[in-house]
Amino acid sequence: AQTVTQSQPEMSVQEAETVTLSCTYDTSENNYYLFWYKQPPSRQMILVIRQEAYKQQNATENRFSVNFQKAAKSFSLKISDSQLGDTAMYFCAFIITGTASKLTFGTGTRLQVTL
Amino acid sequence: DTGVSQDPRHKITKRGQNVTFRCDPISEHNRLYWYRQTLGQGPEFLTYFQNEAQLEKSRLLSDRFSAERPKGSFSTLEIQRTEQGDSAMYLCASSLGVGSMDSPLHFGNGTRLTVT
């Protein structure tokens, strides 16, 4: 079975600063995708960034980047130049390639961006 | 593209009653998923459709739960004889899947169920 662990229930960062959210996962599979999703208060979950396990290069999307360490089964999210609109729950998620079905989510990290 | 829509946004029901939720996916998406999210937890997979076929069901989906996608478009999730433990946010998501490849999942706003 696959598991995803987010060990930081809550984090806080000042506007314009950088914050890193951690995620570890466990699987015996070799081909999979990893995701970070953002769920703002009372709003829908949206995809922030995606990483294919076979790619060594870390994915980046504007202010968001990941540090993917396959051997360590670690997948952290770095948010640079934090903005008030980044305040949300962030979920790390995992899917095995070819299963075309269920994502396995972590328990989430609540990020608060302050002035 | 109006996104994934779910109805109702909130539902309060008494224990023992039946409830039904609806999900309208993005129109060209052939795959539709239902997840359940309880407070302080990440979403948990319930079931998945490709077009009108229900291809996978989680062990979380007891026999009181039934999902349909009759014409491969919208989907309904029914819970019979609701229990307090059913209180949760029910999320619907859709994607465009071709073979083993999926576009990223697009989620709806969810239906928050409270069973009293």
Short mmCIF file of C-alpha atoms in Angstrom, two decimals:
data_model
loop_
_atom_site.label_atom_id
_atom_site.label_comp_id
_atom_site.label_asym_id
_atom_site.label_seq_id
_atom_site.Cartn_x
_atom_site.Cartn_y
_atom_site.Cartn_z
CA ALA A 1 0.00 0.00 0.00
CA GLN A 2 1.07 3.54 -0.70
CA THR A 3 1.28 6.14 2.05
CA VAL A 4 1.95 9.86 2.03
CA THR A 5 3.16 11.66 5.15
CA GLN A 6 3.09 15.39 5.78
CA SER A 7 4.68 16.00 9.16
CA GLN A 8 3.91 19.72 9.43
CA PRO A 9 0.23 20.28 10.34
CA GLU A 10 0.62 24.05 10.30
CA MET A 11 3.15 26.56 9.07
CA SER A 12 3.37 30.31 8.94
CA VAL A 13 5.42 32.58 6.70
CA GLN A 14 5.65 36.30 6.23
CA GLU A 15 4.70 37.85 2.95
CA ALA A 16 7.58 37.87 0.43
CA GLU A 17 9.49 35.22 2.36
CA THR A 18 10.21 31.64 1.28
CA VAL A 19 8.70 28.57 2.90
CA THR A 20 9.23 24.85 2.37
CA LEU A 21 6.57 22.24 3.01
CA SER A 22 7.74 18.68 3.49
CA CYS A 23 6.31 15.42 2.21
CA THR A 24 7.53 11.85 2.32
CA TYR A 25 5.92 8.84 0.72
CA ASP A 26 6.28 5.11 0.70
CA THR A 27 5.83 2.81 -2.26
CA SER A 28 7.42 -0.23 -3.81
CA GLU A 29 6.53 0.99 -7.29
CA ASN A 30 9.08 2.63 -9.57
CA ASN A 31 6.83 4.63 -11.89
CA TYR A 32 4.57 7.18 -10.36
CA TYR A 33 3.57 10.83 -10.23
CA LEU A 34 3.72 13.20 -7.29
CA PHE A 35 1.57 16.27 -6.87
CA TRP A 36 1.03 19.24 -4.64
CA TYR A 37 -2.54 20.48 -4.42
CA LYS A 38 -3.72 23.70 -2.80
CA GLN A 39 -7.11 24.02 -1.08
CA PRO A 40 -7.92 27.63 -0.10
CA PRO A 41 -10.54 28.13 2.64
CA SER A 42 -13.99 27.19 1.33
CA ARG A 43 -12.70 26.88 -2.20
CA GLN A 44 -11.92 24.04 -4.52
CA MET A 45 -8.70 22.08 -4.61
CA ILE A 46 -6.37 23.09 -7.42
CA LEU A 47 -3.18 21.55 -8.76
CA VAL A 48 -0.03 23.50 -7.91
CA ILE A 49 2.71 21.36 -9.39
CA ARG A 50 3.35 17.84 -10.72
CA GLN A 51 6.49 15.69 -10.86
CA GLU A 52 7.04 12.50 -12.85
CA ALA A 53 9.18 10.04 -10.89
CA TYR A 54 11.29 9.15 -13.91
CA LYS A 55 12.42 12.75 -14.33
CA GLN A 56 15.45 13.78 -12.32
CA GLN A 57 14.89 17.47 -12.94
CA ASN A 58 12.80 19.15 -10.29
CA ALA A 59 9.55 20.66 -11.51
CA THR A 60 8.98 24.41 -11.24
CA GLU A 61 5.88 26.55 -11.77
CA ASN A 62 6.58 30.24 -11.33
CA ARG A 63 7.06 30.78 -7.57
CA PHE A 64 6.55 27.11 -6.79
CA SER A 65 9.26 24.49 -7.05
CA VAL A 66 9.86 21.02 -5.70
CA ASN A 67 12.84 19.16 -4.30
CA PHE A 68 12.32 15.57 -5.40
CA GLN A 69 14.64 13.03 -3.80
CA LYS A 70 13.57 9.66 -5.18
CA ALA A 71 15.94 7.53 -3.13
CA ALA A 72 14.84 9.23 0.06
CA LYS A 73 11.17 9.20 -1.10
CA SER A 74 10.94 12.89 -0.33
CA PHE A 75 8.99 15.53 -2.23
CA SER A 76 9.08 18.99 -0.67
CA LEU A 77 7.40 22.13 -2.00
CA LYS A 78 9.14 25.49 -1.92
CA ILE A 79 7.07 28.65 -2.22
CA SER A 80 9.13 31.72 -3.00
CA ASP A 81 8.01 35.33 -2.52
CA SER A 82 4.97 34.18 -0.53
CA GLN A 83 1.74 36.07 -1.14
CA LEU A 84 -1.38 36.44 1.00
CA GLY A 85 -3.26 34.43 -1.61
CA ASP A 86 -1.02 31.44 -0.90
CA THR A 87 -2.83 30.95 2.41
CA ALA A 88 -4.41 27.50 2.11
CA MET A 89 -4.19 23.83 2.97
CA TYR A 90 -1.52 22.13 0.90
CA PHE A 91 -1.80 18.44 0.15
CA CYS A 92 0.91 16.19 -1.19
CA ALA A 93 -0.46 13.37 -3.33
CA PHE A 94 0.77 10.34 -5.22
CA ILE A 95 -0.48 8.12 -8.04
CA ILE A 96 1.03 5.04 -9.61
CA THR A 97 1.49 5.40 -13.36
CA GLY A 98 -1.02 3.42 -15.34
CA THR A 99 -3.54 2.93 -12.57
CA ALA A 100 -5.66 5.76 -13.97
CA SER A 101 -7.50 5.96 -10.72
CA LYS A 102 -6.93 6.92 -7.17
CA LEU A 103 -4.68 9.58 -5.79
CA THR A 104 -3.33 8.94 -2.31
CA PHE A 105 -3.22 12.15 -0.29
CA GLY A 106 -1.32 13.20 2.80
CA THR A 107 -3.07 14.83 5.74
CA GLY A 108 -2.16 18.32 4.61
CA THR A 109 -0.24 21.34 5.87
CA ARG A 110 -2.12 24.50 6.73
CA LEU A 111 -0.07 27.47 5.51
CA GLN A 112 -0.77 30.95 6.80
CA VAL A 113 0.88 33.88 5.03
CA THR A 114 1.08 36.95 7.25
CA LEU A 115 1.83 40.60 6.65
CA ASP B 1 -15.23 25.31 -19.49
CA THR B 2 -17.17 25.96 -16.31
CA GLY B 3 -15.20 23.54 -14.19
CA VAL B 4 -16.50 20.71 -12.05
CA SER B 5 -19.71 21.63 -10.29
CA GLN B 6 -21.30 19.88 -7.33
CA ASP B 7 -24.75 20.22 -5.88
CA PRO B 8 -25.71 20.89 -3.15
CA ARG B 9 -22.85 22.75 -1.46
CA HIS B 10 -24.17 21.86 1.97
CA LYS B 11 -26.55 19.18 3.19
CA ILE B 12 -27.79 18.65 6.72
CA THR B 13 -29.75 15.49 7.33
CA LYS B 14 -30.96 13.40 10.20
CA ARG B 15 -29.47 10.01 10.90
CA GLY B 16 -31.23 7.30 8.96
CA GLN B 17 -32.24 9.49 6.04
CA ASN B 18 -31.06 9.00 2.47
CA VAL B 19 -29.13 11.70 0.64
CA THR B 20 -28.04 12.13 -2.97
CA PHE B 21 -25.32 14.36 -4.32
CA ARG B 22 -24.72 15.36 -7.92
CA CYS B 23 -21.51 16.08 -9.80
CA ASP B 24 -21.20 17.62 -13.25
CA PRO B 25 -17.67 17.12 -14.58
CA ILE B 26 -15.87 19.18 -17.19
CA SER B 27 -17.72 18.32 -20.38
CA GLU B 28 -14.93 16.62 -22.33
CA HIS B 29 -13.61 14.64 -19.35
CA ASN B 30 -14.27 10.92 -19.55
CA ARG B 31 -13.07 10.03 -16.03
CA LEU B 32 -14.89 10.97 -12.87
CA TYR B 33 -13.86 10.36 -9.28
CA TRP B 34 -15.50 10.65 -5.88
CA TYR B 35 -13.43 11.35 -2.78
CA ARG B 36 -14.37 11.87 0.86
CA GLN B 37 -12.56 14.35 3.10
CA THR B 38 -13.03 14.45 6.86
CA LEU B 39 -11.83 17.26 9.07
CA GLY B 40 -8.07 17.39 9.38
CA GLN B 41 -7.51 14.69 6.78
CA GLY B 42 -6.66 14.55 3.13
CA PRO B 43 -9.21 13.31 0.62
CA GLU B 44 -9.75 9.55 0.47
CA PHE B 45 -10.67 7.79 -2.74
CA LEU B 46 -14.17 6.31 -2.92
CA THR B 47 -14.84 5.34 -6.52
CA TYR B 48 -14.00 6.04 -10.14
CA PHE B 49 -15.81 5.96 -13.48
CA GLN B 50 -14.54 5.83 -16.99
CA ASN B 51 -17.42 7.05 -19.09
CA GLU B 52 -20.45 5.22 -17.65
CA ALA B 53 -18.51 2.25 -16.27
CA GLN B 54 -17.65 2.16 -12.58
CA LEU B 55 -14.16 0.66 -12.67
CA GLU B 56 -13.02 0.76 -9.08
CA LYS B 57 -14.55 1.06 -5.63
CA SER B 58 -12.75 1.60 -2.36
CA ARG B 59 -13.37 -0.57 0.68
CA LEU B 60 -14.55 2.69 2.26
CA LEU B 61 -17.62 2.49 0.02
CA SER B 62 -19.96 0.39 2.14
CA ASP B 63 -23.13 -1.13 0.75
CA ARG B 64 -25.03 1.95 1.91
CA PHE B 65 -23.19 3.96 -0.74
CA SER B 66 -23.98 3.79 -4.42
CA ALA B 67 -22.67 5.86 -7.29
CA GLU B 68 -23.87 6.08 -10.85
CA ARG B 69 -22.89 7.81 -14.03
CA PRO B 70 -25.71 6.71 -16.31
CA LYS B 71 -24.81 8.48 -19.54
CA GLY B 72 -21.14 9.05 -18.95
CA SER B 73 -21.73 12.68 -18.09
CA PHE B 74 -22.99 13.72 -14.64
CA SER B 75 -22.70 11.40 -11.65
CA THR B 76 -24.72 10.88 -8.49
CA LEU B 77 -23.59 9.56 -5.13
CA GLU B 78 -26.31 8.25 -2.85
CA ILE B 79 -25.93 7.39 0.80
CA GLN B 80 -28.71 5.34 2.33
CA ARG B 81 -29.54 5.21 6.04
CA THR B 82 -26.99 7.90 6.85
CA GLU B 83 -24.89 7.62 10.00
CA GLN B 84 -23.08 10.34 11.93
CA GLY B 85 -19.78 8.92 10.69
CA ASP B 86 -20.82 9.82 7.16
CA SER B 87 -20.41 13.51 7.99
CA ALA B 88 -17.66 14.76 5.68
CA MET B 89 -16.92 16.77 2.57
CA TYR B 90 -17.63 14.75 -0.57
CA LEU B 91 -15.42 15.83 -3.44
CA CYS B 92 -15.90 15.09 -7.10
CA ALA B 93 -13.08 15.33 -9.63
CA SER B 94 -12.75 14.70 -13.34
CA SER B 95 -9.97 14.17 -15.82
CA LEU B 96 -9.34 13.38 -19.45
CA GLY B 97 -7.84 9.93 -19.58
CA VAL B 98 -6.41 8.19 -22.62
CA GLY B 99 -5.18 4.68 -21.93
CA SER B 100 -2.96 4.82 -18.89
CA MET B 101 -2.41 8.55 -19.12
CA ASP B 102 -4.46 11.08 -17.20
CA SER B 103 -4.69 14.81 -17.36
CA PRO B 104 -4.49 16.32 -13.87
CA LEU B 105 -7.61 15.94 -11.78
CA HIS B 106 -9.92 18.95 -11.60
CA PHE B 107 -11.89 19.11 -8.37
CA GLY B 108 -15.28 20.57 -7.60
CA ASN B 109 -16.07 22.66 -4.52
CA GLY B 110 -17.47 19.64 -2.73
CA THR B 111 -20.68 18.86 -0.88
CA ARG B 112 -20.43 19.17 2.89
CA LEU B 113 -22.66 16.61 4.58
CA THR B 114 -23.65 16.93 8.22
CA VAL B 115 -25.58 14.06 9.76
CA THR B 116 -27.29 14.97 13.03
#
